[in-house]
Amino acid sequence: MKNASEERKGSPAGTAAGARPVVSEQPTRGGAAPQDEQQGTRNRVARSILDHGPSTAAELALRLELTQAAVRRHLDALAADGVVEPREKRVYGARGRGRPAKAFALTDCGRDAFDQSYDELAADALRWIAESAGGGEKGEAAVAAFARARLAAQAEGYRRAVEAAGPEGRTQALAEALTADGYAATARSAPNSQLGEQLCQHHCPVAHVAEQFPQLCEAETEVFSRLLGTHVQRLATIAHGDGVCTTFVPKAGAHGTTAPDTTKTTTASASTAGRNPA
């Protein structure tokens, strides 16, 4: 095995700020790099997947300035520890020859290594709200009201960011504001760029709670629609087991358009309760 310093093409490896180690420290074999350097590089690999969503070894190598061989070794170690898992990379349009490249996504265990939230406490609190309201439809409505109230303060900051941007930059401005709140969000063109954009959140601090209470996702989608001044469509959610929370934002004037069929459609409703392995 090469020394880790030989694997780098540029910037030094280091543990992502604020993240706990995502792999256990194992004894290194003779000639291997020090444990802390190996650990730091693997944390960078996992963090890059968290920030950018499911990624191939080639994409990770380019972002982290490592060789693909080095990235694959770290991915193998992360997969063995249950931190990442391989998935078939989604291809838009005509597929070329050969087998599609594998994209690696974080598992629940991998996300937990970065999350330091109080999921159980939050879920218990929402359950208490629902029961105190009488359960059933009244309970669901009470949780929905809480979710909207919770997002109201956040939405004010997002609104200022969106209004400061031009019409063509609103989705990007919202993505940057969400990233500042820990959602690792990006904005990109939809597969058919003439129809609109996709707002992608590669991290969700409340994913485990939203799995049980989809009202959190619904309230967030409503906020996005109001901020961007158009009807948006939630295509996928981390709470439902997808690698990224994806929201379709139609272009101005493209009224009546629907989300591309090439993306699995998942609405932020009761169907998001329960994870669905991709």
PDB file of N, CA and C in Angstrom, residues 89-122:
ATOM      1  N   LYS A  89     -25.213   4.440 -10.590  1.00  0.00           N
ATOM      2  CA  LYS A  89     -25.323   5.879 -10.855  1.00  0.00           C
ATOM      3  C   LYS A  89     -26.423   6.120 -11.871  1.00  0.00           C
ATOM      4  N   ARG A  90     -27.328   7.057 -11.538  1.00  0.00           N
ATOM      5  CA  ARG A  90     -28.422   7.399 -12.443  1.00  0.00           C
ATOM      6  C   ARG A  90     -27.869   8.142 -13.646  1.00  0.00           C
ATOM      7  N   VAL A  91     -28.282   7.703 -14.827  1.00  0.00           N
ATOM      8  CA  VAL A  91     -27.808   8.305 -16.084  1.00  0.00           C
ATOM      9  C   VAL A  91     -28.988   8.937 -16.795  1.00  0.00           C
ATOM     10  N   TYR A  92     -28.847  10.203 -17.174  1.00  0.00           N
ATOM     11  CA  TYR A  92     -29.879  10.900 -17.925  1.00  0.00           C
ATOM     12  C   TYR A  92     -29.575  10.793 -19.411  1.00  0.00           C
ATOM     13  N   GLY A  93     -30.594  10.563 -20.216  1.00  0.00           N
ATOM     14  CA  GLY A  93     -30.404  10.475 -21.655  1.00  0.00           C
ATOM     15  C   GLY A  93     -29.873   9.112 -22.056  1.00  0.00           C
ATOM     16  N   ALA A  94     -29.259   9.047 -23.236  1.00  0.00           N
ATOM     17  CA  ALA A  94     -28.771   7.771 -23.765  1.00  0.00           C
ATOM     18  C   ALA A  94     -27.589   7.277 -22.942  1.00  0.00           C
ATOM     19  N   ARG A  95     -27.591   5.994 -22.645  1.00  0.00           N
ATOM     20  CA  ARG A  95     -26.504   5.396 -21.869  1.00  0.00           C
ATOM     21  C   ARG A  95     -25.437   4.873 -22.812  1.00  0.00           C
ATOM     22  N   GLY A  96     -24.189   5.154 -22.495  1.00  0.00           N
ATOM     23  CA  GLY A  96     -23.086   4.696 -23.329  1.00  0.00           C
ATOM     24  C   GLY A  96     -22.808   3.218 -23.131  1.00  0.00           C
ATOM     25  N   ARG A  97     -21.806   2.754 -23.804  1.00  0.00           N
ATOM     26  CA  ARG A  97     -21.429   1.348 -23.704  1.00  0.00           C
ATOM     27  C   ARG A  97     -20.768   1.072 -22.359  1.00  0.00           C
ATOM     28  N   GLY A  98     -20.768  -0.206 -22.024  1.00  0.00           N
ATOM     29  CA  GLY A  98     -20.108  -0.614 -20.787  1.00  0.00           C
ATOM     30  C   GLY A  98     -21.010  -0.505 -19.579  1.00  0.00           C
ATOM     31  N   ARG A  99     -20.504  -1.010 -18.479  1.00  0.00           N
ATOM     32  CA  ARG A  99     -21.264  -0.996 -17.239  1.00  0.00           C
ATOM     33  C   ARG A  99     -21.248   0.402 -16.638  1.00  0.00           C
ATOM     34  N   PRO A 100     -22.394   0.866 -16.109  1.00  0.00           N
ATOM     35  CA  PRO A 100     -22.419   2.208 -15.508  1.00  0.00           C
ATOM     36  C   PRO A 100     -21.540   2.280 -14.271  1.00  0.00           C
ATOM     37  N   ALA A 101     -20.945   3.442 -14.054  1.00  0.00           N
ATOM     38  CA  ALA A 101     -20.083   3.618 -12.884  1.00  0.00           C
ATOM     39  C   ALA A 101     -20.914   3.542 -11.603  1.00  0.00           C
ATOM     40  N   LYS A 102     -20.310   3.003 -10.562  1.00  0.00           N
ATOM     41  CA  LYS A 102     -20.995   2.932  -9.277  1.00  0.00           C
ATOM     42  C   LYS A 102     -20.815   4.237  -8.516  1.00  0.00           C
ATOM     43  N   ALA A 103     -21.901   4.714  -7.957  1.00  0.00           N
ATOM     44  CA  ALA A 103     -21.844   5.899  -7.097  1.00  0.00           C
ATOM     45  C   ALA A 103     -21.964   5.427  -5.653  1.00  0.00           C
ATOM     46  N   PHE A 104     -21.217   6.036  -4.768  1.00  0.00           N
ATOM     47  CA  PHE A 104     -21.241   5.655  -3.358  1.00  0.00           C
ATOM     48  C   PHE A 104     -22.033   6.686  -2.564  1.00  0.00           C
ATOM     49  N   ALA A 105     -22.982   6.185  -1.758  1.00  0.00           N
ATOM     50  CA  ALA A 105     -23.832   7.039  -0.935  1.00  0.00           C
ATOM     51  C   ALA A 105     -23.615   6.708   0.530  1.00  0.00           C
ATOM     52  N   LEU A 106     -23.854   7.694   1.406  1.00  0.00           N
ATOM     53  CA  LEU A 106     -23.754   7.443   2.840  1.00  0.00           C
ATOM     54  C   LEU A 106     -24.912   6.577   3.306  1.00  0.00           C
ATOM     55  N   THR A 107     -24.639   5.664   4.196  1.00  0.00           N
ATOM     56  CA  THR A 107     -25.683   4.881   4.842  1.00  0.00           C
ATOM     57  C   THR A 107     -26.233   5.675   6.032  1.00  0.00           C
ATOM     58  N   ASP A 108     -27.252   5.133   6.677  1.00  0.00           N
ATOM     59  CA  ASP A 108     -27.758   5.779   7.897  1.00  0.00           C
ATOM     60  C   ASP A 108     -26.644   5.901   8.933  1.00  0.00           C
ATOM     61  N   CYS A 109     -25.837   4.856   9.024  1.00  0.00           N
ATOM     62  CA  CYS A 109     -24.713   4.856   9.978  1.00  0.00           C
ATOM     63  C   CYS A 109     -23.737   5.974   9.631  1.00  0.00           C
ATOM     64  N   GLY A 110     -23.474   6.144   8.327  1.00  0.00           N
ATOM     65  CA  GLY A 110     -22.563   7.190   7.906  1.00  0.00           C
ATOM     66  C   GLY A 110     -23.084   8.572   8.220  1.00  0.00           C
ATOM     67  N   ARG A 111     -24.374   8.795   8.019  1.00  0.00           N
ATOM     68  CA  ARG A 111     -24.964  10.100   8.332  1.00  0.00           C
ATOM     69  C   ARG A 111     -24.934  10.353   9.833  1.00  0.00           C
ATOM     70  N   ASP A 112     -25.169   9.292  10.607  1.00  0.00           N
ATOM     71  CA  ASP A 112     -25.179   9.447  12.060  1.00  0.00           C
ATOM     72  C   ASP A 112     -23.831   9.932  12.578  1.00  0.00           C
ATOM     73  N   ALA A 113     -22.753   9.577  11.862  1.00  0.00           N
ATOM     74  CA  ALA A 113     -21.418   9.999  12.301  1.00  0.00           C
ATOM     75  C   ALA A 113     -21.262  11.508  12.244  1.00  0.00           C
ATOM     76  N   PHE A 114     -22.040  12.164  11.375  1.00  0.00           N
ATOM     77  CA  PHE A 114     -21.978  13.623  11.262  1.00  0.00           C
ATOM     78  C   PHE A 114     -23.066  14.308  12.068  1.00  0.00           C
ATOM     79  N   ASP A 115     -24.164  13.607  12.275  1.00  0.00           N
ATOM     80  CA  ASP A 115     -25.275  14.201  13.017  1.00  0.00           C
ATOM     81  C   ASP A 115     -25.013  14.140  14.512  1.00  0.00           C
ATOM     82  N   GLN A 116     -25.248  15.236  15.193  1.00  0.00           N
ATOM     83  CA  GLN A 116     -25.171  15.256  16.648  1.00  0.00           C
ATOM     84  C   GLN A 116     -26.478  15.833  17.187  1.00  0.00           C
ATOM     85  N   SER A 117     -27.565  15.403  16.555  1.00  0.00           N
ATOM     86  CA  SER A 117     -28.881  15.913  16.930  1.00  0.00           C
ATOM     87  C   SER A 117     -29.510  14.992  17.966  1.00  0.00           C
ATOM     88  N   TYR A 118     -30.588  15.459  18.544  1.00  0.00           N
ATOM     89  CA  TYR A 118     -31.282  14.685  19.553  1.00  0.00           C
ATOM     90  C   TYR A 118     -32.564  14.134  18.930  1.00  0.00           C
ATOM     91  N   ASP A 119     -32.370  13.163  18.032  1.00  0.00           N
ATOM     92  CA  ASP A 119     -33.487  12.638  17.263  1.00  0.00           C
ATOM     93  C   ASP A 119     -34.573  12.052  18.151  1.00  0.00           C
ATOM     94  N   GLU A 120     -34.173  11.251  19.127  1.00  0.00           N
ATOM     95  CA  GLU A 120     -35.165  10.592  19.964  1.00  0.00           C
ATOM     96  C   GLU A 120     -35.972  11.615  20.768  1.00  0.00           C
ATOM     97  N   LEU A 121     -35.276  12.624  21.289  1.00  0.00           N
ATOM     98  CA  LEU A 121     -35.962  13.665  22.049  1.00  0.00           C
ATOM     99  C   LEU A 121     -36.935  14.430  21.150  1.00  0.00           C
ATOM    100  N   ALA A 122     -36.502  14.767  19.945  1.00  0.00           N
ATOM    101  CA  ALA A 122     -37.360  15.508  19.021  1.00  0.00           C
ATOM    102  C   ALA A 122     -38.582  14.682  18.634  1.00  0.00           C
TER     103      ALA A 122
END
